[in-house]
């Protein structure tokens, strides 16, 4: 999997060298190339923005250095080209899974008040948002996309972790986890987790998942996939 990121703030991506994703990058399963849009300006002041036509606050990124940078990095349009923007389609775990199947993803980060629409029309496949809130730029959203997709690359998660047993894989929120000590400041680990009865543990975890989902995200319950919790014999019939 290869990512290209285009930004006027490349320093945001230094974090990739020091994190768990840095390991996958070193192992060669994962390649992230950062490109500074400013390197594709043609004027001596290296200007990447200008005032908006029609008036209004702030500055808009000019189309040329952006489109030139995208064409230089992905000349044959082999990458899926994403633009991080609050008006994009909202990222969710399903989207992450499908992004993880791509060979190449290019992410354009907009700053200032956003970019000239013509750069989007000419060079972008899809606008994507990480949620309904506004940030100063698309860099943190790009890191969110890279991080969430990287978890599906072999070697990023440890062998005991997996993407199949966590929050959202059955459409419910995750049950609570406990580790040692058994008693911490008077709060005890639930008895059922100590006695090693796997049927009881599974039932307890499902109950807790349902409780927390009902409380925090009741909207998720209507689409939750609860097949795996039905008795084995009746799974097919009730589908
Ligand atoms: C495109 C257009 C993504 C990108 C406007 C980007 C939130 C998300 C940006 C802007 C982003 C998200 C510039 C508008 C600053 C507000 C960069 N914010 N903004 N939810 N900001 O994924 O002013």
Coordinates of C-alpha atoms and ligand atoms in Angstrom, one line a residue:
X1 CA 0.0 0.0 0.0
X2 CA 1.4 3.4 -1.0
X3 CA 0.1 6.8 0.2
X4 CA 1.0 10.1 -1.2
X5 CA 0.1 13.2 0.8
X6 CA 0.1 16.7 -0.7
X7 CA 0.3 19.5 1.8
X8 CA 1.8 23.0 2.5
X9 CA 2.5 21.8 6.1
X10 CA 4.7 18.6 5.7
X11 CA 5.9 18.8 9.4
X12 CA 2.5 17.4 10.5
X13 CA 3.5 14.1 9.1
X14 CA 6.8 13.8 11.1
X15 CA 4.7 11.8 13.6
X16 CA 4.6 8.9 11.1
X17 CA 8.3 8.3 11.8
X18 CA 7.9 7.8 15.5
X19 CA 4.7 5.8 15.7
X20 CA 3.7 2.1 15.3
X21 CA 3.0 2.9 11.6
X22 CA 6.7 3.9 11.3
X23 CA 7.5 0.2 11.8
X24 CA 5.3 -0.9 9.0
X25 CA 6.9 1.7 6.8
X26 CA 10.4 0.4 7.7
X27 CA 9.2 -3.2 7.1
X28 CA 8.2 -2.1 3.6
X29 CA 4.5 -3.1 3.6
X30 CA 3.6 0.5 3.8
X31 CA 5.0 3.6 2.0
X32 CA 3.9 7.2 2.8
X33 CA 5.4 9.9 0.6
X34 CA 4.9 13.5 1.6
X35 CA 5.0 16.2 -1.1
X36 CA 5.2 19.9 -0.3
X37 CA 2.7 21.8 -2.6
X38 CA 4.9 24.9 -2.3
X39 CA 7.7 23.1 -4.3
X40 CA 5.3 23.3 -7.3
X41 CA 4.8 27.1 -7.3
X42 CA 6.3 28.9 -10.3
X43 CA 6.6 32.5 -8.9
X44 CA 9.6 33.8 -6.9
X45 CA 7.4 34.3 -3.7
X46 CA 6.3 30.7 -3.8
X47 CA 2.7 31.8 -3.3
X48 CA 0.1 29.1 -2.8
X49 CA -3.0 31.2 -1.9
X50 CA -4.9 34.3 -3.0
X51 CA -8.0 36.3 -2.1
X52 CA -11.4 34.7 -3.0
X53 CA -13.3 35.9 -6.1
X54 CA -16.6 37.4 -4.9
X55 CA -15.1 38.5 -1.7
X56 CA -15.2 37.0 1.8
X57 CA -12.8 36.3 4.6
X58 CA -9.4 34.6 4.3
X59 CA -7.5 33.1 1.5
X60 CA -8.1 30.3 -1.0
X61 CA -5.4 27.9 -2.3
X62 CA -4.6 28.6 -6.0
X63 CA -5.2 25.7 -8.4
X64 CA -1.9 25.5 -10.2
X65 CA 0.6 24.3 -7.7
X66 CA -2.0 21.7 -6.5
X67 CA -2.8 20.3 -9.9
X68 CA 0.8 20.3 -11.0
X69 CA 1.9 18.5 -7.8
X70 CA -0.9 15.9 -8.2
X71 CA 0.2 15.3 -11.9
X72 CA 3.8 15.0 -10.9
X73 CA 3.2 12.5 -8.1
X74 CA 0.5 10.4 -10.0
X75 CA 1.0 11.1 -13.7
X76 CA -1.1 8.1 -14.9
X77 CA -3.9 8.5 -12.4
X78 CA -3.2 5.2 -10.7
X79 CA -4.0 6.4 -7.2
X80 CA -7.4 7.0 -5.7
X81 CA -7.3 10.7 -5.2
X82 CA -8.9 12.0 -2.0
X83 CA -9.5 15.5 -0.8
X84 CA -10.0 16.0 3.0
X85 CA -12.9 18.4 3.4
X86 CA -15.7 19.1 5.9
X87 CA -18.2 18.7 3.0
X88 CA -16.9 15.2 2.0
X89 CA -18.5 11.8 2.5
X90 CA -18.0 10.9 6.2
X91 CA -15.4 8.2 6.9
X92 CA -16.5 5.1 8.7
X93 CA -15.1 1.6 9.3
X94 CA -16.7 0.2 6.1
X95 CA -15.0 3.0 4.1
X96 CA -11.7 2.3 5.9
X97 CA -11.9 -1.4 4.9
X98 CA -12.5 -0.6 1.3
X99 CA -9.7 1.9 1.2
X100 CA -7.4 -0.8 2.6
X101 CA -7.9 -2.8 -0.6
X102 CA -6.5 0.1 -2.8
X103 CA -2.9 -0.2 -4.1
X104 CA -2.4 3.6 -4.0
X105 CA -4.1 6.5 -2.3
X106 CA -3.3 10.1 -2.8
X107 CA -4.5 12.6 -0.2
X108 CA -4.8 16.3 -0.8
X109 CA -4.8 18.5 2.3
X110 CA -6.5 21.8 2.0
X111 CA -5.6 24.7 4.3
X112 CA -6.6 28.4 4.6
X113 CA -10.3 28.6 3.6
X114 CA -10.0 25.6 1.2
X115 CA -8.9 25.3 -2.4
X116 CA -10.0 26.6 -5.8
X117 CA -12.9 24.4 -6.9
X118 CA -11.2 23.8 -10.3
X119 CA -8.4 21.9 -8.7
X120 CA -11.0 19.5 -7.2
X121 CA -12.9 19.3 -10.6
X122 CA -9.7 18.5 -12.5
X123 CA -7.7 16.2 -10.2
X124 CA -9.8 14.8 -7.3
X125 CA -11.8 11.6 -7.3
X126 CA -13.6 12.0 -3.9
X127 CA -14.0 14.5 -1.1
X128 CA -13.8 12.8 2.3
X129 CA -14.6 14.1 5.8
X130 CA -13.6 12.5 9.1
X131 CA -16.7 14.0 10.9
X132 CA -19.0 16.9 11.3
X133 CA -16.5 19.5 12.7
X134 CA -14.2 22.0 11.3
X135 CA -10.4 22.0 11.6
X136 CA -7.8 24.6 10.4
X137 CA -6.6 22.2 7.7
X138 CA -6.8 18.7 6.2
X139 CA -3.6 17.4 7.7
X140 CA -5.0 15.8 10.8
X141 CA -7.9 14.2 8.8
X142 CA -5.2 12.8 6.4
X143 CA -3.4 11.3 9.4
X144 CA -6.7 9.8 10.6
X145 CA -7.2 8.1 7.2
X146 CA -3.6 6.8 7.0
X147 CA -3.8 5.5 10.6
X148 CA -7.2 3.8 10.3
X149 CA -6.1 2.1 7.0
X150 CA -2.7 1.1 8.3
X151 CA -4.3 -1.1 10.9
X152 CA -5.4 -3.4 8.0
X153 CA -1.8 -3.8 6.7
X154 CA -0.1 -7.1 7.8
X155 CA 2.4 -6.4 10.6
X156 CA 0.8 -3.2 12.0
X157 CA -1.3 -4.9 14.6
X158 CA 0.2 -7.6 16.8
X159 CA -0.7 -11.2 16.1
X160 CA -3.1 -11.3 19.0
X161 CA -4.9 -8.2 18.0
X162 CA -7.3 -8.2 15.0
X163 CA -9.6 -6.0 13.1
X164 CA -12.4 -8.5 13.4
X165 CA -13.3 -8.5 17.1
X166 CA -13.3 -4.9 17.8
X167 CA -15.9 -2.0 18.0
X168 CA -17.9 -1.9 14.8
X169 CA -17.0 -5.3 13.4
X170 CA -20.4 -6.6 14.6
X171 CA -21.9 -3.1 14.4
X172 CA -21.9 -2.7 18.3
X173 CA -19.5 -0.8 20.5
X174 CA -16.9 -2.7 22.3
X175 CA -17.4 -4.3 25.7
X176 CA -15.2 -3.1 28.7
X177 CA -11.7 -4.7 29.1
X178 CA -9.9 -5.5 32.4
X179 CA -6.4 -6.5 33.3
X180 CA -4.4 -6.9 36.6
X181 CA -4.8 -6.1 39.4
X182 CA -8.1 -8.0 40.3
X183 CA -9.0 -5.3 42.8
X184 CA -8.0 -1.7 42.0
X185 CA -9.0 0.9 44.6
X186 CA -11.9 -1.2 45.6
X187 CA -13.2 -1.8 42.0
X188 CA -13.2 -5.5 41.3
X189 CA -12.9 -7.2 37.9
X190 CA -16.3 -8.8 37.1
X191 CA -16.4 -12.3 38.5
X192 CA -17.4 -13.9 35.2
X193 CA -14.1 -12.9 33.5
X194 CA -12.1 -14.7 36.2
X195 CA -13.7 -18.2 36.1
X196 CA -12.8 -19.0 32.5
X197 CA -16.3 -20.1 31.3
X198 CA -16.1 -19.0 27.6
X199 CA -19.9 -19.2 27.0
X200 CA -20.6 -17.1 30.1
X201 CA -17.9 -14.6 29.1
X202 CA -19.2 -14.2 25.6
X203 CA -22.8 -13.7 26.9
X204 CA -21.5 -11.1 29.4
X205 CA -19.6 -9.2 26.7
X206 CA -22.6 -9.1 24.4
X207 CA -24.8 -7.8 27.2
X208 CA -22.2 -5.0 28.0
X209 CA -21.8 -4.2 24.3
X210 CA -25.6 -3.9 23.9
X211 CA -25.8 -1.7 27.0
X212 CA -23.1 0.7 26.0
X213 CA -24.4 0.9 22.4
X214 CA -27.9 1.6 23.7
X215 CA -26.6 4.4 25.9
X216 CA -24.1 6.1 23.5
X217 CA -25.1 5.1 20.0
X218 CA -28.7 3.8 19.9
X219 CA -28.6 4.5 16.1
X220 CA -26.2 1.6 15.6
X221 CA -28.6 -1.0 17.0
X222 CA -30.9 -1.3 14.0
X223 CA -28.0 -2.4 11.7
X224 CA -26.0 -4.5 14.3
X225 CA -25.0 -8.0 13.1
X226 CA -26.0 -10.3 15.9
X227 CA -26.0 -13.6 13.9
X228 CA -22.9 -14.9 15.6
X229 CA -24.6 -14.8 18.9
X230 CA -27.5 -17.0 17.9
X231 CA -27.3 -20.7 18.8
X232 CA -25.4 -22.4 16.0
X233 CA -28.2 -24.7 14.8
X234 CA -30.6 -21.8 14.3
X235 CA -28.2 -19.4 12.6
X236 CA -29.1 -20.4 9.0
X237 CA -32.9 -20.4 9.5
X238 CA -33.0 -17.0 11.2
X239 CA -30.3 -15.7 8.9
Ligands
LIG1 C1 -11.5 22.0 2.7 C2 -12.4 23.1 2.8 C3 -11.4 18.4 6.8 C4 -10.6 21.7 3.8 C5 -12.4 23.9 3.9 C6 -10.8 19.6 6.6 C7 -12.4 19.4 8.8 C8 -12.3 18.3 7.9 C9 -10.6 22.6 4.9 C10 -11.5 23.7 4.9 C11 -10.9 20.7 7.4 C12 -13.0 17.1 8.2 C13 -10.4 25.4 6.2 C14 -12.8 25.1 6.4 C15 -10.4 26.1 7.5 C16 -12.7 25.9 7.7 C17 -9.7 22.3 6.0 N1 -11.8 20.6 8.5 N2 -11.5 24.5 6.0 N3 -14.1 17.1 9.0 N4 -10.4 21.9 7.2 O1 -12.6 16.0 7.7 O2 -11.6 26.8 7.7

